């Protein structure tokens, strides 16, 4: 008898998984499935470049400053262009918006216009690039609202509760794609040897016992009384509860991914640091809302401190929002402390 025993569990590639998900929806045309393929391909491409950043001399700042006033890194541009070029000609997308562009991007003249809207942060956490820390890509897909013709701003400014698919790619010690189309959250790890994303984390649920809290303590002096008290509560200083351990990468995708898998809460509160950013730093449409959709599907919750993030109606493409995300009980507790502070 052979010594070799084979693991009988199925090997599920992302293609197979998406196709199986598509079959749950008999009315599906396959268009959404193909957008996900294209995004997975973009993820492979971006991962291959980010892991070679130092070697290929594409590391470092460009001369350009993006709409957020941040220096645009070359890898940000590369990730941005990769996603645009893989999606602008397929006839699946009506309009796109990216962190790197002040205005929405309609489909170039002469190319077919589709029925979906794609919003993305091409390389989130890019201030970490030079230090070899985790970075990622966040994406949000909506159905267009406008009936025909080029996609509009209204198509892009939809609340998170209208999301059709949300996900992210994370470029860390391995590359992962995590997405939800409203039937749970599924995580795939890229096997670089074969260039395939394989299902490694089916049906992710945020663990019930929280492990970490995650926030930039460097800005504590700019926080409100409510945020300070909440933080003290997480540290076990308000009640008799055990303190949570602290982790903060400073890369939203990385901090969120850890929160999703380990349990706990990540927050970037409103603060008084910069009068131009009274709502904190993170963006509603292509950061907070898609991650809120995933948190919700994983049994968690996301809030701006007062409202469910998924219910917020965006008023502009690059709108900022405070964000509390992760374990439902911990996020609701944040709402309570903030509400008490406002009384
Ligand atoms: P970055 O500026 O490096 O792109 O979205 C912006 C973001 O990173 C998030 O990924 C991250 O959570 C946050 O900013 C970190 O901001 P602080 O340095 O202010 O903590």
Tab-separated table of C-alpha atoms and ligand atoms in Angstrom:
chain	number	residue	atom	x	y	z
A	1	UNK	CA	0.000	0.000	0.000
A	2	UNK	CA	1.290	3.475	-0.844
A	3	UNK	CA	2.498	5.787	1.935
A	4	UNK	CA	1.113	8.772	0.106
A	5	UNK	CA	-2.369	9.763	1.166
A	6	UNK	CA	-4.215	12.419	-0.792
A	7	UNK	CA	-6.317	15.089	0.821
A	8	UNK	CA	-9.794	14.428	-0.528
A	9	UNK	CA	-11.007	18.020	-0.165
A	10	UNK	CA	-11.742	19.861	-3.400
A	11	UNK	CA	-9.270	22.312	-4.881
A	12	UNK	CA	-11.373	25.307	-5.788
A	13	UNK	CA	-9.940	28.001	-7.999
A	14	UNK	CA	-11.477	31.448	-7.948
A	15	UNK	CA	-12.887	30.851	-11.440
A	16	UNK	CA	-14.671	27.703	-10.302
A	17	UNK	CA	-15.958	29.415	-7.173
A	18	UNK	CA	-17.310	32.418	-9.061
A	19	UNK	CA	-18.987	30.127	-11.602
A	20	UNK	CA	-20.597	28.083	-8.823
A	21	UNK	CA	-21.799	31.305	-7.163
A	22	UNK	CA	-23.213	32.417	-10.505
A	23	UNK	CA	-25.282	29.238	-10.715
A	24	UNK	CA	-27.015	30.190	-7.432
A	25	UNK	CA	-28.464	33.131	-9.372
A	26	UNK	CA	-30.234	31.652	-12.427
A	27	UNK	CA	-30.856	35.119	-13.863
A	28	UNK	CA	-27.123	35.877	-13.901
A	29	UNK	CA	-25.676	36.700	-17.300
A	30	UNK	CA	-22.029	36.105	-16.393
A	31	UNK	CA	-21.082	39.766	-16.758
A	32	UNK	CA	-20.369	40.195	-13.054
A	33	UNK	CA	-18.414	36.942	-13.063
A	34	UNK	CA	-16.191	38.314	-15.785
A	35	UNK	CA	-15.604	41.585	-13.917
A	36	UNK	CA	-14.392	39.507	-10.974
A	37	UNK	CA	-12.062	37.536	-13.273
A	38	UNK	CA	-10.658	40.823	-14.554
A	39	UNK	CA	-10.116	42.110	-11.016
A	40	UNK	CA	-8.431	38.861	-9.982
A	41	UNK	CA	-6.144	39.222	-12.998
A	42	UNK	CA	-5.404	42.828	-12.009
A	43	UNK	CA	-4.578	41.547	-8.510
A	44	UNK	CA	-2.096	39.009	-9.904
A	45	UNK	CA	-0.468	41.683	-11.999
A	46	UNK	CA	-0.242	44.220	-9.155
A	47	UNK	CA	1.065	41.523	-6.776
A	48	UNK	CA	3.773	40.573	-9.242
A	49	UNK	CA	4.883	44.212	-9.424
A	50	UNK	CA	4.605	45.078	-5.728
A	51	UNK	CA	6.744	42.113	-4.701
A	52	UNK	CA	9.430	43.297	-7.125
A	53	UNK	CA	9.108	46.978	-6.278
A	54	UNK	CA	12.640	47.601	-5.039
A	55	UNK	CA	14.191	45.478	-7.749
A	56	UNK	CA	12.517	47.016	-10.735
A	57	UNK	CA	13.225	50.573	-9.601
A	58	UNK	CA	9.621	51.568	-9.590
A	59	UNK	CA	9.742	52.360	-5.906
A	60	UNK	CA	9.632	55.996	-4.872
A	61	UNK	CA	7.510	59.070	-5.284
A	62	UNK	CA	6.537	60.646	-8.593
A	63	UNK	CA	6.236	64.373	-9.090
A	64	UNK	CA	2.425	64.150	-9.007
A	65	UNK	CA	0.091	64.901	-6.126
A	66	UNK	CA	-3.341	63.265	-6.203
A	67	UNK	CA	-6.740	64.750	-5.341
A	68	UNK	CA	-6.213	63.908	-1.650
A	69	UNK	CA	-3.047	66.063	-1.600
A	70	UNK	CA	-0.875	62.972	-1.157
A	71	UNK	CA	2.224	62.218	-3.162
A	72	UNK	CA	1.374	59.589	-5.756
A	73	UNK	CA	3.740	56.645	-5.718
A	74	UNK	CA	4.681	54.992	-8.982
A	75	UNK	CA	3.113	51.761	-7.820
A	76	UNK	CA	-0.173	53.583	-7.153
A	77	UNK	CA	-0.199	54.708	-10.767
A	78	UNK	CA	0.669	51.284	-12.036
A	79	UNK	CA	-2.100	49.646	-9.996
A	80	UNK	CA	-4.549	52.337	-11.088
A	81	UNK	CA	-3.715	51.963	-14.768
A	82	UNK	CA	-3.822	48.173	-14.569
A	83	UNK	CA	-7.370	48.176	-13.248
A	84	UNK	CA	-8.539	50.818	-15.722
A	85	UNK	CA	-6.981	49.128	-18.730
A	86	UNK	CA	-8.405	45.733	-17.815
A	87	UNK	CA	-11.908	47.145	-17.461
A	88	UNK	CA	-12.462	50.064	-19.833
A	89	UNK	CA	-12.960	48.097	-23.064
A	90	UNK	CA	-14.923	45.041	-21.934
A	91	UNK	CA	-18.450	46.380	-22.338
A	92	UNK	CA	-19.205	45.424	-18.743
A	93	UNK	CA	-18.567	48.747	-17.026
A	94	UNK	CA	-20.484	52.024	-17.409
A	95	UNK	CA	-18.239	54.212	-15.295
A	96	UNK	CA	-15.272	53.941	-12.919
A	97	UNK	CA	-13.897	56.035	-10.080
A	98	UNK	CA	-10.537	55.697	-8.378
A	99	UNK	CA	-8.772	57.307	-5.457
A	100	UNK	CA	-6.171	58.504	-7.927
A	101	UNK	CA	-8.576	60.521	-10.109
A	102	UNK	CA	-10.400	63.675	-9.106
A	103	UNK	CA	-13.327	62.918	-11.411
A	104	UNK	CA	-15.177	59.825	-12.472
A	105	UNK	CA	-13.985	58.006	-15.584
A	106	UNK	CA	-16.501	57.262	-18.290
A	107	UNK	CA	-15.805	54.650	-20.952
A	108	UNK	CA	-13.711	56.080	-23.842
A	109	UNK	CA	-15.593	56.968	-27.045
A	110	UNK	CA	-16.136	54.077	-29.380
A	111	UNK	CA	-15.948	51.400	-26.683
A	112	UNK	CA	-19.049	49.524	-25.467
A	113	UNK	CA	-20.720	50.750	-22.277
A	114	UNK	CA	-21.894	48.222	-19.671
A	115	UNK	CA	-24.282	48.135	-16.756
A	116	UNK	CA	-21.906	48.050	-13.782
A	117	UNK	CA	-20.089	50.725	-11.819
A	118	UNK	CA	-16.582	50.078	-10.490
A	119	UNK	CA	-15.068	52.137	-7.676
A	120	UNK	CA	-11.614	51.339	-6.354
A	121	UNK	CA	-8.652	52.311	-4.269
A	122	UNK	CA	-5.878	50.863	-6.442
A	123	UNK	CA	-3.145	50.735	-3.815
A	124	UNK	CA	-4.337	51.326	-0.306
A	125	UNK	CA	-1.765	51.864	2.437
A	126	UNK	CA	0.754	53.140	-0.075
A	127	UNK	CA	2.705	55.080	2.569
A	128	UNK	CA	3.868	51.595	3.605
A	129	UNK	CA	5.372	50.689	0.233
A	130	UNK	CA	8.872	51.859	1.095
A	131	UNK	CA	8.870	49.766	4.269
A	132	UNK	CA	7.750	46.467	2.767
A	133	UNK	CA	4.554	46.368	4.827
A	134	UNK	CA	1.187	45.058	3.707
A	135	UNK	CA	-0.732	47.032	1.081
A	136	UNK	CA	-3.876	46.255	-0.890
A	137	UNK	CA	-6.534	47.094	-3.479
A	138	UNK	CA	-10.167	47.699	-2.475
A	139	UNK	CA	-13.050	47.458	-4.970
A	140	UNK	CA	-16.777	48.115	-4.975
A	141	UNK	CA	-19.228	47.132	-7.729
A	142	UNK	CA	-22.723	48.595	-8.133
A	143	UNK	CA	-25.392	48.306	-10.806
A	144	UNK	CA	-25.774	51.543	-12.723
A	145	UNK	CA	-28.842	53.648	-11.984
A	146	UNK	CA	-28.870	55.740	-15.153
A	147	UNK	CA	-30.634	53.828	-17.920
A	148	UNK	CA	-28.244	54.221	-20.866
A	149	UNK	CA	-25.321	56.219	-22.207
A	150	UNK	CA	-22.159	57.087	-20.289
A	151	UNK	CA	-22.293	56.371	-16.546
A	152	UNK	CA	-22.957	59.329	-14.280
A	153	UNK	CA	-21.933	60.698	-10.891
A	154	UNK	CA	-25.261	59.473	-9.515
A	155	UNK	CA	-24.245	55.939	-10.541
A	156	UNK	CA	-21.084	56.281	-8.438
A	157	UNK	CA	-22.729	57.893	-5.417
A	158	UNK	CA	-24.777	54.951	-4.167
A	159	UNK	CA	-24.997	53.856	-0.528
A	160	UNK	CA	-23.160	50.678	0.477
A	161	UNK	CA	-26.434	48.824	0.946
A	162	UNK	CA	-26.783	48.850	-2.861
A	163	UNK	CA	-23.443	47.095	-3.382
A	164	UNK	CA	-23.523	44.032	-5.614
A	165	UNK	CA	-19.972	42.887	-4.927
A	166	UNK	CA	-17.220	44.205	-2.676
A	167	UNK	CA	-13.745	42.907	-2.111
A	168	UNK	CA	-10.078	43.514	-1.698
A	169	UNK	CA	-6.737	42.101	-2.693
A	170	UNK	CA	-4.022	42.095	-0.070
A	171	UNK	CA	-0.337	42.004	-0.958
A	172	UNK	CA	1.397	40.701	2.152
A	173	UNK	CA	3.288	37.566	3.098
A	174	UNK	CA	0.989	36.011	0.528
A	175	UNK	CA	-1.450	37.593	-1.922
A	176	UNK	CA	-5.114	37.102	-1.142
A	177	UNK	CA	-8.391	38.076	-2.753
A	178	UNK	CA	-11.349	38.350	-0.400
A	179	UNK	CA	-14.799	39.115	-1.770
A	180	UNK	CA	-18.490	38.932	-1.099
A	181	UNK	CA	-21.390	39.025	-3.513
A	182	UNK	CA	-23.881	38.947	-0.658
A	183	UNK	CA	-23.636	35.223	0.039
A	184	UNK	CA	-20.892	35.194	2.658
A	185	UNK	CA	-17.254	36.195	2.518
A	186	UNK	CA	-14.699	34.039	0.738
A	187	UNK	CA	-10.928	34.303	0.734
A	188	UNK	CA	-8.525	32.999	-1.918
A	189	UNK	CA	-4.762	32.774	-1.677
A	190	UNK	CA	-2.604	33.162	-4.761
A	191	UNK	CA	-0.367	30.192	-5.416
A	192	UNK	CA	2.491	31.983	-7.181
A	193	UNK	CA	3.827	28.740	-8.630
A	194	UNK	CA	0.718	28.182	-10.744
A	195	UNK	CA	-0.629	31.747	-10.829
A	196	UNK	CA	-4.047	30.729	-9.472
A	197	UNK	CA	-6.125	32.046	-6.577
A	198	UNK	CA	-7.240	29.001	-4.561
A	199	UNK	CA	-10.050	28.976	-2.018
A	200	UNK	CA	-8.370	28.876	1.398
A	201	UNK	CA	-10.869	30.757	3.583
A	202	UNK	CA	-14.474	29.737	2.735
A	203	UNK	CA	-17.356	31.455	4.565
A	204	UNK	CA	-15.273	33.763	6.747
A	205	UNK	CA	-16.993	34.871	9.945
A	206	UNK	CA	-15.450	37.335	12.377
A	207	UNK	CA	-14.467	35.266	15.456
A	208	UNK	CA	-16.763	35.824	18.406
A	209	UNK	CA	-13.964	36.412	20.884
A	210	UNK	CA	-12.223	39.656	19.897
A	211	UNK	CA	-8.453	39.684	19.954
A	212	UNK	CA	-7.166	43.104	18.931
A	213	UNK	CA	-8.113	46.737	18.713
A	214	UNK	CA	-6.487	48.852	16.056
A	215	UNK	CA	-6.156	52.623	15.910
A	216	UNK	CA	-3.446	55.245	15.368
A	217	UNK	CA	-2.673	56.233	18.971
A	218	UNK	CA	-0.342	58.945	17.688
A	219	UNK	CA	-3.401	61.176	17.173
A	220	UNK	CA	-4.886	60.697	20.629
A	221	UNK	CA	-4.555	64.389	21.466
A	222	UNK	CA	-6.928	65.197	18.593
A	223	UNK	CA	-9.674	62.779	19.690
A	224	UNK	CA	-13.002	63.642	21.274
A	225	UNK	CA	-13.806	62.648	24.845
A	226	UNK	CA	-16.035	59.839	23.517
A	227	UNK	CA	-13.252	58.295	21.424
A	228	UNK	CA	-10.806	58.552	24.331
A	229	UNK	CA	-13.244	56.873	26.721
A	230	UNK	CA	-14.018	54.153	24.185
A	231	UNK	CA	-10.313	53.463	23.789
A	232	UNK	CA	-9.892	53.277	27.556
A	233	UNK	CA	-12.812	50.858	27.665
A	234	UNK	CA	-11.096	48.639	25.068
A	235	UNK	CA	-8.022	48.770	27.277
A	236	UNK	CA	-10.118	47.572	30.221
A	237	UNK	CA	-9.755	50.866	32.080
A	238	UNK	CA	-13.421	51.919	32.132
A	239	UNK	CA	-14.934	48.603	33.227
A	240	UNK	CA	-13.567	45.388	34.608
A	241	UNK	CA	-13.182	43.830	31.157
A	242	UNK	CA	-9.906	42.277	29.992
A	243	UNK	CA	-7.889	44.646	27.832
A	244	UNK	CA	-7.559	43.889	24.143
A	245	UNK	CA	-4.116	43.781	22.629
A	246	UNK	CA	-3.166	46.535	20.144
A	247	UNK	CA	-2.141	46.106	16.499
A	248	UNK	CA	-1.843	48.902	13.936
A	249	UNK	CA	-0.170	48.640	10.541
A	250	UNK	CA	-1.439	51.921	9.102
A	251	UNK	CA	-2.706	50.149	5.998
A	252	UNK	CA	-6.481	49.867	5.995
A	253	UNK	CA	-6.611	46.610	4.036
A	254	UNK	CA	-4.012	45.018	6.310
A	255	UNK	CA	-5.641	46.250	9.494
A	256	UNK	CA	-9.098	45.221	8.272
A	257	UNK	CA	-7.949	41.786	7.107
A	258	UNK	CA	-6.438	41.041	10.509
A	259	UNK	CA	-9.617	42.257	12.208
A	260	UNK	CA	-11.744	40.027	9.961
A	261	UNK	CA	-9.711	36.919	10.741
A	262	UNK	CA	-8.783	37.513	14.369
A	263	UNK	CA	-11.788	39.420	15.705
A	264	UNK	CA	-11.695	42.871	17.263
A	265	UNK	CA	-12.175	46.394	16.012
A	266	UNK	CA	-10.370	48.829	13.725
A	267	UNK	CA	-11.198	52.510	13.884
A	268	UNK	CA	-10.101	55.747	12.300
A	269	UNK	CA	-12.165	58.322	14.164
A	270	UNK	CA	-13.061	61.890	13.361
A	271	UNK	CA	-10.402	64.134	14.891
A	272	UNK	CA	-9.314	67.746	15.114
A	273	UNK	CA	-5.892	67.104	13.574
A	274	UNK	CA	-6.549	68.805	10.235
A	275	UNK	CA	-9.450	71.280	9.927
A	276	UNK	CA	-9.765	70.201	6.267
A	277	UNK	CA	-10.449	66.610	7.352
A	278	UNK	CA	-12.908	66.814	10.267
A	279	UNK	CA	-14.211	63.333	9.423
A	280	UNK	CA	-10.878	61.559	9.649
A	281	UNK	CA	-8.937	60.300	6.690
A	282	UNK	CA	-10.704	57.354	5.138
A	283	UNK	CA	-12.926	57.572	2.081
A	284	UNK	CA	-16.529	56.436	2.104
A	285	UNK	CA	-17.141	55.199	-1.426
A	286	UNK	CA	-14.095	53.050	-2.188
A	287	UNK	CA	-12.744	52.253	1.297
A	288	UNK	CA	-15.318	52.296	4.094
A	289	UNK	CA	-18.430	51.117	2.204
A	290	UNK	CA	-16.946	48.019	0.503
A	291	UNK	CA	-15.212	46.921	3.711
A	292	UNK	CA	-18.437	47.547	5.648
A	293	UNK	CA	-20.265	45.254	3.194
A	294	UNK	CA	-17.704	42.516	3.834
A	295	UNK	CA	-17.772	43.029	7.615
A	296	UNK	CA	-21.552	42.801	7.549
A	297	UNK	CA	-21.478	39.571	5.534
A	298	UNK	CA	-18.989	38.153	8.041
A	299	UNK	CA	-21.326	38.846	10.972
A	300	UNK	CA	-19.682	42.155	11.878
A	301	UNK	CA	-20.684	45.774	11.619
A	302	UNK	CA	-19.307	49.137	10.484
A	303	UNK	CA	-20.317	52.574	11.688
A	304	UNK	CA	-19.219	56.176	11.355
A	305	UNK	CA	-19.775	56.424	15.109
A	306	UNK	CA	-23.441	57.294	14.682
A	307	UNK	CA	-24.833	55.471	11.652
A	308	UNK	CA	-24.400	52.221	9.804
A	309	UNK	CA	-21.802	52.936	7.087
A	310	UNK	CA	-23.915	50.971	4.593
A	311	UNK	CA	-26.777	53.457	4.996
A	312	UNK	CA	-24.703	56.572	4.286
A	313	UNK	CA	-25.635	58.319	1.064
A	314	UNK	CA	-22.381	59.681	-0.412
A	315	UNK	CA	-22.484	63.274	-1.596
A	316	UNK	CA	-19.119	63.336	-3.350
A	317	UNK	CA	-16.685	60.827	-4.810
A	318	UNK	CA	-13.847	61.404	-2.366
A	319	UNK	CA	-15.918	62.048	0.739
A	320	UNK	CA	-14.242	61.104	4.019
A	321	UNK	CA	-15.864	59.333	6.925
A	322	UNK	CA	-14.948	58.222	10.419
A	323	UNK	CA	-14.863	54.425	10.467
A	324	UNK	CA	-15.393	51.868	13.230
A	325	UNK	CA	-15.391	48.340	11.812
A	326	UNK	CA	-15.205	44.738	12.952
A	327	UNK	CA	-16.875	42.943	15.838
A	328	UNK	CA	-20.526	44.028	16.055
A	329	UNK	CA	-20.605	44.406	19.836
A	330	UNK	CA	-17.397	46.442	19.893
A	331	UNK	CA	-18.561	48.776	17.114
A	332	UNK	CA	-21.937	49.289	18.794
A	333	UNK	CA	-20.059	50.086	21.984
A	334	UNK	CA	-18.159	52.816	20.086
A	335	UNK	CA	-21.513	54.288	18.991
A	336	UNK	CA	-22.616	54.316	22.619
A	337	UNK	CA	-19.529	56.150	23.873
A	338	UNK	CA	-19.777	58.683	21.062
A	339	UNK	CA	-23.490	59.218	21.679
A	340	UNK	CA	-22.904	59.730	25.419
A	341	UNK	CA	-20.191	62.282	24.599
A	342	UNK	CA	-22.614	64.249	22.404
A	343	UNK	CA	-25.325	64.518	25.056
B	1	LIG	P1	-2.232	55.493	3.046
B	1	LIG	O1	-2.332	56.962	3.338
B	1	LIG	O2	-0.863	54.929	3.328
B	1	LIG	O3	-2.733	55.108	1.666
B	1	LIG	O4	-6.372	55.286	2.964
B	1	LIG	C1	-5.277	55.833	3.452
B	1	LIG	C2	-4.457	55.072	4.478
B	1	LIG	O5	-3.213	54.713	4.053
B	1	LIG	C3	-5.130	53.771	5.003
B	1	LIG	O6	-4.767	52.631	4.281
B	1	LIG	C4	-4.638	53.692	6.427
B	1	LIG	O7	-5.511	52.985	7.275
B	1	LIG	C5	-4.531	55.141	6.827
B	1	LIG	O8	-4.355	55.884	5.622
B	1	LIG	C6	-3.366	55.384	7.733
B	1	LIG	O9	-3.373	56.699	8.137
B	1	LIG	P2	-2.479	57.248	9.345
B	1	LIG	O10	-1.071	57.240	8.835
B	1	LIG	O11	-2.988	58.615	9.582
B	1	LIG	O12	-2.689	56.339	10.518
